[in-house]
PDB file of C-alpha atoms in Angstrom:
ATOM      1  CA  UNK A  20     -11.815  62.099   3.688  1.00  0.00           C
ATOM      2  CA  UNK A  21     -15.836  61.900   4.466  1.00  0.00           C
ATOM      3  CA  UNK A  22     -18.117  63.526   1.451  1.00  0.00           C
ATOM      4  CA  UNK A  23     -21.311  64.012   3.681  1.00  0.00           C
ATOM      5  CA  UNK A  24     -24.045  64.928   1.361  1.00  0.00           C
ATOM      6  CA  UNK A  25     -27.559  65.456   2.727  1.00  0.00           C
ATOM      7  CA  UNK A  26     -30.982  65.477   0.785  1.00  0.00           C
ATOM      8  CA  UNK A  27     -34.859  64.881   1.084  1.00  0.00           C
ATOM      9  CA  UNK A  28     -35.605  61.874  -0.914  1.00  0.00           C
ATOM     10  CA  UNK A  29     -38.331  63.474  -2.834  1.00  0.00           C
ATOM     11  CA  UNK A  30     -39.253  61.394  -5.904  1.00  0.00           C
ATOM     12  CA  UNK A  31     -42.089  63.347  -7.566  1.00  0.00           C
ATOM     13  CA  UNK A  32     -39.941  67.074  -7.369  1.00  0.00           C
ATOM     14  CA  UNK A  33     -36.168  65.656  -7.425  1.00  0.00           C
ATOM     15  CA  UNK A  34     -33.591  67.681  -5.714  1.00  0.00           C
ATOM     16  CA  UNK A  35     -29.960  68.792  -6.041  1.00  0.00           C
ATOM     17  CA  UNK A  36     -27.132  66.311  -5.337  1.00  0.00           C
ATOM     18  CA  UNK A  37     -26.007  62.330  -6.302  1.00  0.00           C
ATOM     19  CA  UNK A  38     -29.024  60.697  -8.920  1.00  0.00           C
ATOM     20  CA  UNK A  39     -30.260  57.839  -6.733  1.00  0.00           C
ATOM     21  CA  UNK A  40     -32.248  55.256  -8.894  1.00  0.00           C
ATOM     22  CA  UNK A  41     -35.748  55.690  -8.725  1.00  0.00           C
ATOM     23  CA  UNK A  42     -36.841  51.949  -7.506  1.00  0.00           C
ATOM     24  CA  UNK A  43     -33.973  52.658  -4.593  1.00  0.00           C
ATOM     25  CA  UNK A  44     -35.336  56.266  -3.638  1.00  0.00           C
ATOM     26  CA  UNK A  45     -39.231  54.400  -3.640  1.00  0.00           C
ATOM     27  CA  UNK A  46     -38.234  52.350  -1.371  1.00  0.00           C
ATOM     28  CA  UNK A  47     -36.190  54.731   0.838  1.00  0.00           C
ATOM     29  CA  UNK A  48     -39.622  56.723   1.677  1.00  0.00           C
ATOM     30  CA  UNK A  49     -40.988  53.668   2.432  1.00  0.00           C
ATOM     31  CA  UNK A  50     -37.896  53.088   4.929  1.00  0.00           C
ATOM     32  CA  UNK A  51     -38.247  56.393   6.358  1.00  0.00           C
ATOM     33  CA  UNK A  52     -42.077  55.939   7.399  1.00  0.00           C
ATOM     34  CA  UNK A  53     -41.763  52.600   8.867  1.00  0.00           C
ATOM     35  CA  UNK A  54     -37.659  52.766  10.758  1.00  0.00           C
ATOM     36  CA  UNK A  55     -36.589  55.327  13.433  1.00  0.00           C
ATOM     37  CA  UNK A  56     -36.635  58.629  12.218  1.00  0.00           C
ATOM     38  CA  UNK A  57     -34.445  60.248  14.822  1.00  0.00           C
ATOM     39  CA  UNK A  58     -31.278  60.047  16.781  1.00  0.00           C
ATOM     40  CA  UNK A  59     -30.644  58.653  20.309  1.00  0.00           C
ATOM     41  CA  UNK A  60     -31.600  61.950  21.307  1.00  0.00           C
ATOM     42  CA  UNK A  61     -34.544  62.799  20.101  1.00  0.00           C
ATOM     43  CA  UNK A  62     -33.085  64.739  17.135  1.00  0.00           C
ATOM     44  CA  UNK A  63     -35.332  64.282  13.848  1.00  0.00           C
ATOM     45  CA  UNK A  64     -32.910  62.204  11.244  1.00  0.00           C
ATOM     46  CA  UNK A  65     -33.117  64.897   8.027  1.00  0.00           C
ATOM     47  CA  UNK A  66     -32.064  62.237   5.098  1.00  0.00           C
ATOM     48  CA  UNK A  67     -29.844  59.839   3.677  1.00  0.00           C
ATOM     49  CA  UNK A  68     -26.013  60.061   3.110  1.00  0.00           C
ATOM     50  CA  UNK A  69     -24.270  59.373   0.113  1.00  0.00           C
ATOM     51  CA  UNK A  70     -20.900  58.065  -0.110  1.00  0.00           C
ATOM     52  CA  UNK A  71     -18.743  57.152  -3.368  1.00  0.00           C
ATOM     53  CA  UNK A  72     -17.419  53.784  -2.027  1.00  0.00           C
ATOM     54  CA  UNK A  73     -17.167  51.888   0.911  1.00  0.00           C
ATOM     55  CA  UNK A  74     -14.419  52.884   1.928  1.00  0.00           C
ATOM     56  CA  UNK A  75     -15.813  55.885   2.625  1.00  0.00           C
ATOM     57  CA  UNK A  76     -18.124  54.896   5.875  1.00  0.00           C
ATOM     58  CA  UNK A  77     -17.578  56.181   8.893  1.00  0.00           C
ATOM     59  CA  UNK A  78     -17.609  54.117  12.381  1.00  0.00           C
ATOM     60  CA  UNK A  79     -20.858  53.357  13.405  1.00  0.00           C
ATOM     61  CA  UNK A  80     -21.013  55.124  17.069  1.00  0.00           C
ATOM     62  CA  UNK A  81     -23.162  57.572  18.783  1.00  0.00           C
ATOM     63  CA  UNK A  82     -22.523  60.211  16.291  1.00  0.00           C
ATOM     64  CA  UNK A  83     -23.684  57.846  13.391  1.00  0.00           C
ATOM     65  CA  UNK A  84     -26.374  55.711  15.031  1.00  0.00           C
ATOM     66  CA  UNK A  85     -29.470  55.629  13.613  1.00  0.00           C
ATOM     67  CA  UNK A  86     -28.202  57.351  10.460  1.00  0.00           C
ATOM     68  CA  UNK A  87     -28.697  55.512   6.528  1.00  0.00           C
ATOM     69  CA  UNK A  88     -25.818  55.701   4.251  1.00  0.00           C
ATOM     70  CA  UNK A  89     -26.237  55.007   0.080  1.00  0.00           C
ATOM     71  CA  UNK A  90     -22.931  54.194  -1.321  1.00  0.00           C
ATOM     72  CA  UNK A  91     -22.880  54.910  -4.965  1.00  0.00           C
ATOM     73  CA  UNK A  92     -20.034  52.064  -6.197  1.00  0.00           C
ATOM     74  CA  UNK A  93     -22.416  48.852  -4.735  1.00  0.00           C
ATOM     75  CA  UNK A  94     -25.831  50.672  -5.261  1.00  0.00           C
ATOM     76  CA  UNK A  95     -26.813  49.618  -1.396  1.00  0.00           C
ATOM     77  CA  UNK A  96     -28.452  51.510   1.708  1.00  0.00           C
ATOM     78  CA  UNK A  97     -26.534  50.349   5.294  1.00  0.00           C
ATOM     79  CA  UNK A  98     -27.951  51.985   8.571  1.00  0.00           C
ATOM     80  CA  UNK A  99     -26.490  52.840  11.808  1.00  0.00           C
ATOM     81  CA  UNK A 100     -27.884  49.989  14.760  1.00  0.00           C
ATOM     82  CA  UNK A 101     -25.297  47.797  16.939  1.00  0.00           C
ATOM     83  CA  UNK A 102     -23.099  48.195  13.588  1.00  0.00           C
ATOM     84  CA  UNK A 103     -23.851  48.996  10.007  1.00  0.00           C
ATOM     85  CA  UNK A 104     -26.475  46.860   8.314  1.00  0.00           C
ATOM     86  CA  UNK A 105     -26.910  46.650   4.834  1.00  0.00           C
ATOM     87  CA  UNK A 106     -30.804  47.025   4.354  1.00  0.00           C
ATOM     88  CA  UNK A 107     -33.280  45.833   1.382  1.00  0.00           C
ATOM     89  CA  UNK A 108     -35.273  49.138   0.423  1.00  0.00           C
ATOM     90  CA  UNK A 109     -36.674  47.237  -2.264  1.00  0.00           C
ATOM     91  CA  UNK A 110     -39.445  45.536  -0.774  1.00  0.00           C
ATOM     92  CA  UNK A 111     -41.232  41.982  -2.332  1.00  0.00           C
ATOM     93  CA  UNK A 112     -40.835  41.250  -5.810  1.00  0.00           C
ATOM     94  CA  UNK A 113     -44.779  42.036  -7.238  1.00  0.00           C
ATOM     95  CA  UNK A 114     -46.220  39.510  -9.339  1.00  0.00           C
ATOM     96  CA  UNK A 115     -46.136  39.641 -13.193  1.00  0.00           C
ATOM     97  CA  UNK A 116     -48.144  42.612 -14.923  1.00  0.00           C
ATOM     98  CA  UNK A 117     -50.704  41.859 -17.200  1.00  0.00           C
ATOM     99  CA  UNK A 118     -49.426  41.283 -20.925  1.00  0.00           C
ATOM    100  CA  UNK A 119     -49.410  44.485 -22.915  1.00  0.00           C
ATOM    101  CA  UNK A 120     -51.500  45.019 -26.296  1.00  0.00           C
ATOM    102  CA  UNK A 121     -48.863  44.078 -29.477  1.00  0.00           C
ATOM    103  CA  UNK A 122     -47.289  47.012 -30.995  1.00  0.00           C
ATOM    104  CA  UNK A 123     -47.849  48.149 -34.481  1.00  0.00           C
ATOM    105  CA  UNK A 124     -45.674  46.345 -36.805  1.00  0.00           C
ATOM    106  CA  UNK A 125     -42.787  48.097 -37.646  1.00  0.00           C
ATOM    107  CA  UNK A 126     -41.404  49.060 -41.331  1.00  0.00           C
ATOM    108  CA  UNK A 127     -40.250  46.487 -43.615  1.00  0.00           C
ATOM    109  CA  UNK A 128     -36.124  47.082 -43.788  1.00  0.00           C
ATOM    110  CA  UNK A 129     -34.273  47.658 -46.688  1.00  0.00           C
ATOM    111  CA  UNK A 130     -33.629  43.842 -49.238  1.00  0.00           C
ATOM    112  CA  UNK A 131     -30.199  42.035 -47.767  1.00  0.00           C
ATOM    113  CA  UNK A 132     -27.640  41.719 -50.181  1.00  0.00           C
ATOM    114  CA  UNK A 133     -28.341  38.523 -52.223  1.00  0.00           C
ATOM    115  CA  UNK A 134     -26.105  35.611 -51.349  1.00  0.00           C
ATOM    116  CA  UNK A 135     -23.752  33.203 -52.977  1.00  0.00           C
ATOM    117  CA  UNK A 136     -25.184  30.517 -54.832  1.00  0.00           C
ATOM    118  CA  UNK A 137     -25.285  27.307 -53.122  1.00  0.00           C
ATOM    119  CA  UNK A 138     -23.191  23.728 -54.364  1.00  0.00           C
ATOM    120  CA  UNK A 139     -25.126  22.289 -57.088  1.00  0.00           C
ATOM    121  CA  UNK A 140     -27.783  19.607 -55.366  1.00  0.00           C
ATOM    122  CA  UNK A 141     -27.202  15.729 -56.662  1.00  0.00           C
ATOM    123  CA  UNK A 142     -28.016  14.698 -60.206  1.00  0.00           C
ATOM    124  CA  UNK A 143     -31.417  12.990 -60.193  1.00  0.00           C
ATOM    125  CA  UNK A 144     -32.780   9.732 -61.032  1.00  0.00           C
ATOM    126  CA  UNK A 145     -33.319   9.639 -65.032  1.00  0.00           C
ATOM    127  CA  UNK A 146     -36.612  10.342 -65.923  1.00  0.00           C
ATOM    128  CA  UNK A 147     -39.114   7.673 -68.081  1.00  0.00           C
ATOM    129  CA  UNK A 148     -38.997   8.004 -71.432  1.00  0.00           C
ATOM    130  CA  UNK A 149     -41.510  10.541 -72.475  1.00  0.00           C
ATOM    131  CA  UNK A 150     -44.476   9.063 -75.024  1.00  0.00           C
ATOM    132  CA  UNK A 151     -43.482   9.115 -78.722  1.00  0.00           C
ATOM    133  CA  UNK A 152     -45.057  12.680 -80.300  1.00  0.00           C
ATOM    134  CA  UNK A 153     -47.333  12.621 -83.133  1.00  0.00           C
ATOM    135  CA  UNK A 154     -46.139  12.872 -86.840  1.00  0.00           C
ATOM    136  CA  UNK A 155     -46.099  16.300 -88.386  1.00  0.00           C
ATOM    137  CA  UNK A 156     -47.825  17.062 -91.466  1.00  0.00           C
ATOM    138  CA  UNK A 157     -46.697  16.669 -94.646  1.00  0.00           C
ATOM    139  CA  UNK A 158     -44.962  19.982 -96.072  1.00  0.00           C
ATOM    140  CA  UNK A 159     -45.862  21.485 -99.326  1.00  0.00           C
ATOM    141  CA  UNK A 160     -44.745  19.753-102.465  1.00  0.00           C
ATOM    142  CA  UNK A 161     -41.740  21.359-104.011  1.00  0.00           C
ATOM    143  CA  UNK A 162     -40.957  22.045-107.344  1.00  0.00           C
ATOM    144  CA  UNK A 163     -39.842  19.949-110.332  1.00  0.00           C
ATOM    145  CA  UNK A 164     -35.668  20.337-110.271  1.00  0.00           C
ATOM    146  CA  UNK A 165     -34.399  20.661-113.529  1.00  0.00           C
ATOM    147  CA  UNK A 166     -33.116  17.127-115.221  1.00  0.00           C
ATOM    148  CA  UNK A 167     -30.105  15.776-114.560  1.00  0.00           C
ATOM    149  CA  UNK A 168     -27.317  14.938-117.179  1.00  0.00           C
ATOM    150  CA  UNK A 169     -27.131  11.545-118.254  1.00  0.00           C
ATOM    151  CA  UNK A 170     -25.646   8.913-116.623  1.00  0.00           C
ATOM    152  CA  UNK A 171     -22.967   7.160-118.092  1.00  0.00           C
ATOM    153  CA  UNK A 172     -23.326   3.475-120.328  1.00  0.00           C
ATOM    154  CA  UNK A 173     -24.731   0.839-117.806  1.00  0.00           C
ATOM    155  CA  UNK A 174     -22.126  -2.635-118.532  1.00  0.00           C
ATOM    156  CA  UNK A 175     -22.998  -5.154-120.979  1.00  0.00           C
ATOM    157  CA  UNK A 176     -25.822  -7.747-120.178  1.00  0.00           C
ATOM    158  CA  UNK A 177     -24.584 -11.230-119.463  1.00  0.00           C
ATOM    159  CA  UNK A 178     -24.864 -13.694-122.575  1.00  0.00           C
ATOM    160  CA  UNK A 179     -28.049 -15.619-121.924  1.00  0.00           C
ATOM    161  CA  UNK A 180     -28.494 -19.034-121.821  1.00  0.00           C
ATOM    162  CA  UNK A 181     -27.907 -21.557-124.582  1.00  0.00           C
ATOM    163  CA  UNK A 182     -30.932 -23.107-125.742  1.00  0.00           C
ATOM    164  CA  UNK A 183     -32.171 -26.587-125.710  1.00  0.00           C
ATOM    165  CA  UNK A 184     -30.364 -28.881-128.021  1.00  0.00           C
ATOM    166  CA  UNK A 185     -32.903 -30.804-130.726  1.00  0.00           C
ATOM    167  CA  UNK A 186     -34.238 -33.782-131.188  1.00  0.00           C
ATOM    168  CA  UNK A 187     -31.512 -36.515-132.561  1.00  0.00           C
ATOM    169  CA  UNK A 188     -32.418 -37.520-135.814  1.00  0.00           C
ATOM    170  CA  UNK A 189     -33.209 -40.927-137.367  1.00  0.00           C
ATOM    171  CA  UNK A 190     -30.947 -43.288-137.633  1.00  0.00           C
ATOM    172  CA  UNK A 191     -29.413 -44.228-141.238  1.00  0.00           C
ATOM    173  CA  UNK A 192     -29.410 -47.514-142.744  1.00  0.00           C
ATOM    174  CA  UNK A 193     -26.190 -49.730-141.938  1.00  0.00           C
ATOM    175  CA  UNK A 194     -23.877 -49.748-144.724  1.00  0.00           C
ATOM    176  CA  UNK A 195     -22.128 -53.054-146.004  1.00  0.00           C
ATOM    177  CA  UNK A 196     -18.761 -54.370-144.509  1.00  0.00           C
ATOM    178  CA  UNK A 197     -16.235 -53.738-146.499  1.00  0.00           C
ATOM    179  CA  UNK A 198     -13.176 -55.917-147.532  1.00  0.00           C
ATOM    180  CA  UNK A 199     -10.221 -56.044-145.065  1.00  0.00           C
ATOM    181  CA  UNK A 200      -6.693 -54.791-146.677  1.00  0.00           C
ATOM    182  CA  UNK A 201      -3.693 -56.310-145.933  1.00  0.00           C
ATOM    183  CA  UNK A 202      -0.467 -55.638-143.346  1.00  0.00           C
ATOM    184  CA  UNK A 203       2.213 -52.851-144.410  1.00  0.00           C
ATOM    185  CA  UNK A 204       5.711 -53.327-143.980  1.00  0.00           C
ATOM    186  CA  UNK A 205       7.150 -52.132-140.550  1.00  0.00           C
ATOM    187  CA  UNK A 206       8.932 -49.128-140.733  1.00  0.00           C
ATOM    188  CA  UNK A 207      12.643 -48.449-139.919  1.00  0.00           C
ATOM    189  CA  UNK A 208      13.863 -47.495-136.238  1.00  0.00           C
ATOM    190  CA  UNK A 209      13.615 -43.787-136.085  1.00  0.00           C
ATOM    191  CA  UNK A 210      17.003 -41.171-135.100  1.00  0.00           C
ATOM    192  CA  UNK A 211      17.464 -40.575-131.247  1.00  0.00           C
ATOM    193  CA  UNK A 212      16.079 -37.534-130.299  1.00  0.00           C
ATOM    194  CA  UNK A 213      18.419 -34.561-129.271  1.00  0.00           C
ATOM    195  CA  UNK A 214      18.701 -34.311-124.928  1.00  0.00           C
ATOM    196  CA  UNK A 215      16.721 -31.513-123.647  1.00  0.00           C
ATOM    197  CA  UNK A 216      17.926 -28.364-121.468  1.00  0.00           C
ATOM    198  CA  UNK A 217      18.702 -28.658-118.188  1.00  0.00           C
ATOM    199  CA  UNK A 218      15.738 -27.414-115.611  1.00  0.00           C
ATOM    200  CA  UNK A 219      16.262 -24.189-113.304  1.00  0.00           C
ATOM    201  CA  UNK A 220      18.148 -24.945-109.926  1.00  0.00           C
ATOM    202  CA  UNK A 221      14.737 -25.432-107.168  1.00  0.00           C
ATOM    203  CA  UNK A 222      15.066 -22.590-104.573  1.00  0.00           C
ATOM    204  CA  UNK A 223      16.540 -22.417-100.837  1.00  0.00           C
ATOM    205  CA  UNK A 224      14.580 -22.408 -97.802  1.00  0.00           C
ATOM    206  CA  UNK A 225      15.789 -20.887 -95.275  1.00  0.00           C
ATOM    207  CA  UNK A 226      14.324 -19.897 -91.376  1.00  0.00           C
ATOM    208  CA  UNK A 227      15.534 -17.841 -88.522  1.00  0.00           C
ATOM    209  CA  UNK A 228      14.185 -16.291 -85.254  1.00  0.00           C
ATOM    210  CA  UNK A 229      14.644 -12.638 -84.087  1.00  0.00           C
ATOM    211  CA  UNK A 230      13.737 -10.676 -80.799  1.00  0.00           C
ATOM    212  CA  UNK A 231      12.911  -7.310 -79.387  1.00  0.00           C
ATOM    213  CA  UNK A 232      12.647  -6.502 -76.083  1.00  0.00           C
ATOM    214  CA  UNK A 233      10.712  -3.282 -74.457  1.00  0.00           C
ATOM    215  CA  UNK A 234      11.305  -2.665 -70.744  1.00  0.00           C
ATOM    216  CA  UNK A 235       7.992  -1.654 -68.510  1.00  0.00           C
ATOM    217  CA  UNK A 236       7.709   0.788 -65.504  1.00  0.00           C
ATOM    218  CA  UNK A 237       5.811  -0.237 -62.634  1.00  0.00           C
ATOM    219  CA  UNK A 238       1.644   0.570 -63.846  1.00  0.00           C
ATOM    220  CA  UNK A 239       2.623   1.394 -67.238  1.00  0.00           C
ATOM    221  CA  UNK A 240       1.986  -0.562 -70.457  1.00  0.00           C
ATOM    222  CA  UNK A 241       4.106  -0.821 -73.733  1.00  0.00           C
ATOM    223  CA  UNK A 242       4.936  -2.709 -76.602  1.00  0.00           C
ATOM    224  CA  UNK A 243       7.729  -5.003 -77.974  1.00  0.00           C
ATOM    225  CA  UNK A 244       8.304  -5.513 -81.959  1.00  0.00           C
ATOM    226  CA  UNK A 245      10.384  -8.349 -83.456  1.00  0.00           C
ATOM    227  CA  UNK A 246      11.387  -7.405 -87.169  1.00  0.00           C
ATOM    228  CA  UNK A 247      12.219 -10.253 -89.925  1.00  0.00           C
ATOM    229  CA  UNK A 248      14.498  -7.098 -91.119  1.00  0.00           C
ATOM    230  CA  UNK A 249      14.688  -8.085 -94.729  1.00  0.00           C
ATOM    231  CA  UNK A 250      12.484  -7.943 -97.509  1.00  0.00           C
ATOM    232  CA  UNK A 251      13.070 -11.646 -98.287  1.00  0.00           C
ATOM    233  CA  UNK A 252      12.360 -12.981 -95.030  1.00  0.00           C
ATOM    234  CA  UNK A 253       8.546 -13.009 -94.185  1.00  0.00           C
ATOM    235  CA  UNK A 254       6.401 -13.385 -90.544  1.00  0.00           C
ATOM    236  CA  UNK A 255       5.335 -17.154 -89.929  1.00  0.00           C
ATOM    237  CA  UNK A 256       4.863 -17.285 -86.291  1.00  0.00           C
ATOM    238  CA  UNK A 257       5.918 -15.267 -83.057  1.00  0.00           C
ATOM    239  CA  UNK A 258       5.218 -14.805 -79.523  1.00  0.00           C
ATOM    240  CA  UNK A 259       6.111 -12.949 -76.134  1.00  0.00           C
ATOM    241  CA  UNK A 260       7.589 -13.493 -73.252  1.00  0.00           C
ATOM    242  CA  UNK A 261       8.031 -11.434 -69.978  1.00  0.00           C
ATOM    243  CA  UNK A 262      10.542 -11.648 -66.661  1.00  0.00           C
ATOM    244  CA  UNK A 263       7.433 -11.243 -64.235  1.00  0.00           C
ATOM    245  CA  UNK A 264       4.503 -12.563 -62.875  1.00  0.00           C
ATOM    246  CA  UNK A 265       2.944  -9.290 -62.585  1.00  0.00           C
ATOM    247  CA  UNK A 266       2.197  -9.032 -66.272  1.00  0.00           C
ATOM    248  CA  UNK A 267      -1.068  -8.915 -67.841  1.00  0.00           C
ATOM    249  CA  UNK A 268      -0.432  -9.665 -72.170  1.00  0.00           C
ATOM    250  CA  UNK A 269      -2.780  -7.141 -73.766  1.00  0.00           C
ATOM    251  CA  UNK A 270      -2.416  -8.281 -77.598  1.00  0.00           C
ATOM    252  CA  UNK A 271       0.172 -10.383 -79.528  1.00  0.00           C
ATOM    253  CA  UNK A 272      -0.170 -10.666 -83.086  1.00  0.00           C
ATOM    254  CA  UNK A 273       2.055 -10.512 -86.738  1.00  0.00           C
ATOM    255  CA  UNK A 274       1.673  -7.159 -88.682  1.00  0.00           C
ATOM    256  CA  UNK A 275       1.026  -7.003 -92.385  1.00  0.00           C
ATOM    257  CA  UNK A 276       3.276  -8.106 -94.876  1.00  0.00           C
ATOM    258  CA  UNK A 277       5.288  -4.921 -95.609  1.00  0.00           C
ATOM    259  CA  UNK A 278       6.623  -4.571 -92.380  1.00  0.00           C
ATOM    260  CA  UNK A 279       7.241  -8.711 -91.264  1.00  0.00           C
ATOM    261  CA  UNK A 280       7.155  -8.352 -88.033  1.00  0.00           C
ATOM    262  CA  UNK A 281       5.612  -9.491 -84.339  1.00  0.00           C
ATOM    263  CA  UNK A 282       4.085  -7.054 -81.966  1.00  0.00           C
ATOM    264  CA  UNK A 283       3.526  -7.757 -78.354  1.00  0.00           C
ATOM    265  CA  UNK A 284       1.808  -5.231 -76.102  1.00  0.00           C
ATOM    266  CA  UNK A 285       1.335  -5.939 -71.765  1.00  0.00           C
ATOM    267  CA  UNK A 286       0.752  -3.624 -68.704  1.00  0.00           C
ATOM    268  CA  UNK A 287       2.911  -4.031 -65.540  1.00  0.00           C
ATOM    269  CA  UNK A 288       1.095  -4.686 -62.549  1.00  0.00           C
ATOM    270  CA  UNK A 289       3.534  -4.844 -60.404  1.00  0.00           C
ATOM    271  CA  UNK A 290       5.915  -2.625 -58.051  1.00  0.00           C
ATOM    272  CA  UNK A 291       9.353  -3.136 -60.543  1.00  0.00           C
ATOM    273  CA  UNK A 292       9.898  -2.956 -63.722  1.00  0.00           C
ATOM    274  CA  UNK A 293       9.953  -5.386 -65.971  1.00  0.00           C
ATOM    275  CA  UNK A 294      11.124  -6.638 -69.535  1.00  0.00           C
ATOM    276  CA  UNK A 295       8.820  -8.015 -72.488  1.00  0.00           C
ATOM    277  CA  UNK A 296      10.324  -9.566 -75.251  1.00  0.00           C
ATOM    278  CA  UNK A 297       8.742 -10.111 -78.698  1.00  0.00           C
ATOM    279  CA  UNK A 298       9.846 -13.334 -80.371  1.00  0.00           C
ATOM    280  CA  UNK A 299       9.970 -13.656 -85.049  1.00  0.00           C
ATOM    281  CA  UNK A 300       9.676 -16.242 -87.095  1.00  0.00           C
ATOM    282  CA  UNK A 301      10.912 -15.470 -90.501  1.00  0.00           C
ATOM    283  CA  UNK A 302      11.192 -17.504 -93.475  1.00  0.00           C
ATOM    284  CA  UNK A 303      12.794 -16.929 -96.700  1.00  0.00           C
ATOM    285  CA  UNK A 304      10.835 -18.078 -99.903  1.00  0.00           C
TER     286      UNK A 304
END
């Protein structure tokens, strides 16, 4: 169904009816002055006719010829010739208006919410040493602390040095020889002398070699201890030895004398694990 809707494009006063935009309804009066302004007929043309969509046109014939239609939906003017024809009411695009004055500047809006804090920037280089300050003044002399109790006895002094030995004296006159004596007798063959006790039996030496073994995850690092095991056996040598390649010896050493033993310590470098063994040599004595 047709909605026909006629009014006088009037942009100053308005009028009842569809809102057409004003730059459209400008350039509608400007249509109106300069295109035919009535029908075949001679009838004067009284306005423009609105449609919703269109859809909505009618055929353009003798009853429509000459007529403009505005259709709301594509915001365009068509008029009535051979056929409808869409039409530009619009006119040239004018050329750029002068720049207007700045505004006042506008209020200052309310502080933002502060925000997170950022990632700590990289550590510097180290500074130079700063120069050396100068020395503070001497503080006020304290008082005398009471006196202290008396330390003990220091040790006796060393005995000093013997002194020089005198001068030898003069020699004394040479006495006379005197008159040799004559042999004694030789004396009788004396008793044989009693056999003495028998010496205590020389001791026993006697060696062996002992082992401990420590097995090794891949990357890790342990240590093996040999033990002579015995209070009379004692430590007089050692060493390690491990199943792989991949092992890097870290120490290898005998401990102290109350224990008698020989510590070995490596790290496993390798994928597998692997076995160290610590090697004792103990000695009884």
């Amino acid at each position: 169904m047709l909605r026909w809707i006629f009014f006088i494009i009037i942009v100053a006063t308005g009028g009842c009816g569809t809102e057409i935009p004003p730059e459209e309804a400008i350039a509608a009066q400007d249509v109106k002055s300069s295109q035919q302004t009535t029908d075949e007929n001679g009838n004067a043309i009284a306005g423009v006719t609105v449609l919703l969509a269109g859809n909505e046109m009618p055929p353009c014939d003798k009853e429509t010829k000459g007529k403009t239609i505005y259709v709301e939906d594509t915001e365009k003017f068509h008029v009535c010739g051979k056929d409808w024809t869409e039409i530009d009411l619009r006119g040239a695009i004018g050329s750029t208006g002068t720049k207007g004055e700045k505004g006042d500047t506008g209020a200052t809006g309310a502080t933002g919410a502060a925000g997170s804090n950022g990632s700590d920037g990289a550590k510097g280089d180290k500074g130079d040493t700063g120069a050396a300050g100068s020395n503070g003044s001497d503080g006020a002399k304290g008082d005398k602390g009471d006196t202290g109790a008396a330390g003990a006895t220091g040790a006796t002094g060393a005995t000093g040095a013997t002194g020089a030995t005198g001068a030898t004296g003069a020699t004394g006159a040479a006495g006379s020889n005197g008159t040799n004596g004559s042999n004694g007798t030789t004396g009788a063959t004396g008793a044989t002398g009693a056999t003495g006790a028998t010496g205590a039996a020389g001791s026993t030496v006697v060696s062996y070699i002992t082992t401990g073994t420590q097995n090794i995850g891949a990357g890790s690092s342990l240590s093996a201890v040999a033990n002579c095991g015995s209070s009379s056996y004692h430590i007089v040598g050692g060493g390690c030895q491990s199943t792989s390649t991949t092992t890097d010896l870290i120490y290898s050493y005998p401990s102290d004398a109350a224990t008698d033993a020989w510590i070995c310590a490596a790290q496993n470098t390798g994928g597998s694990t692997i076995t160290l063994t610590a090697y004792a040599i103990c000695l009884s004595y």
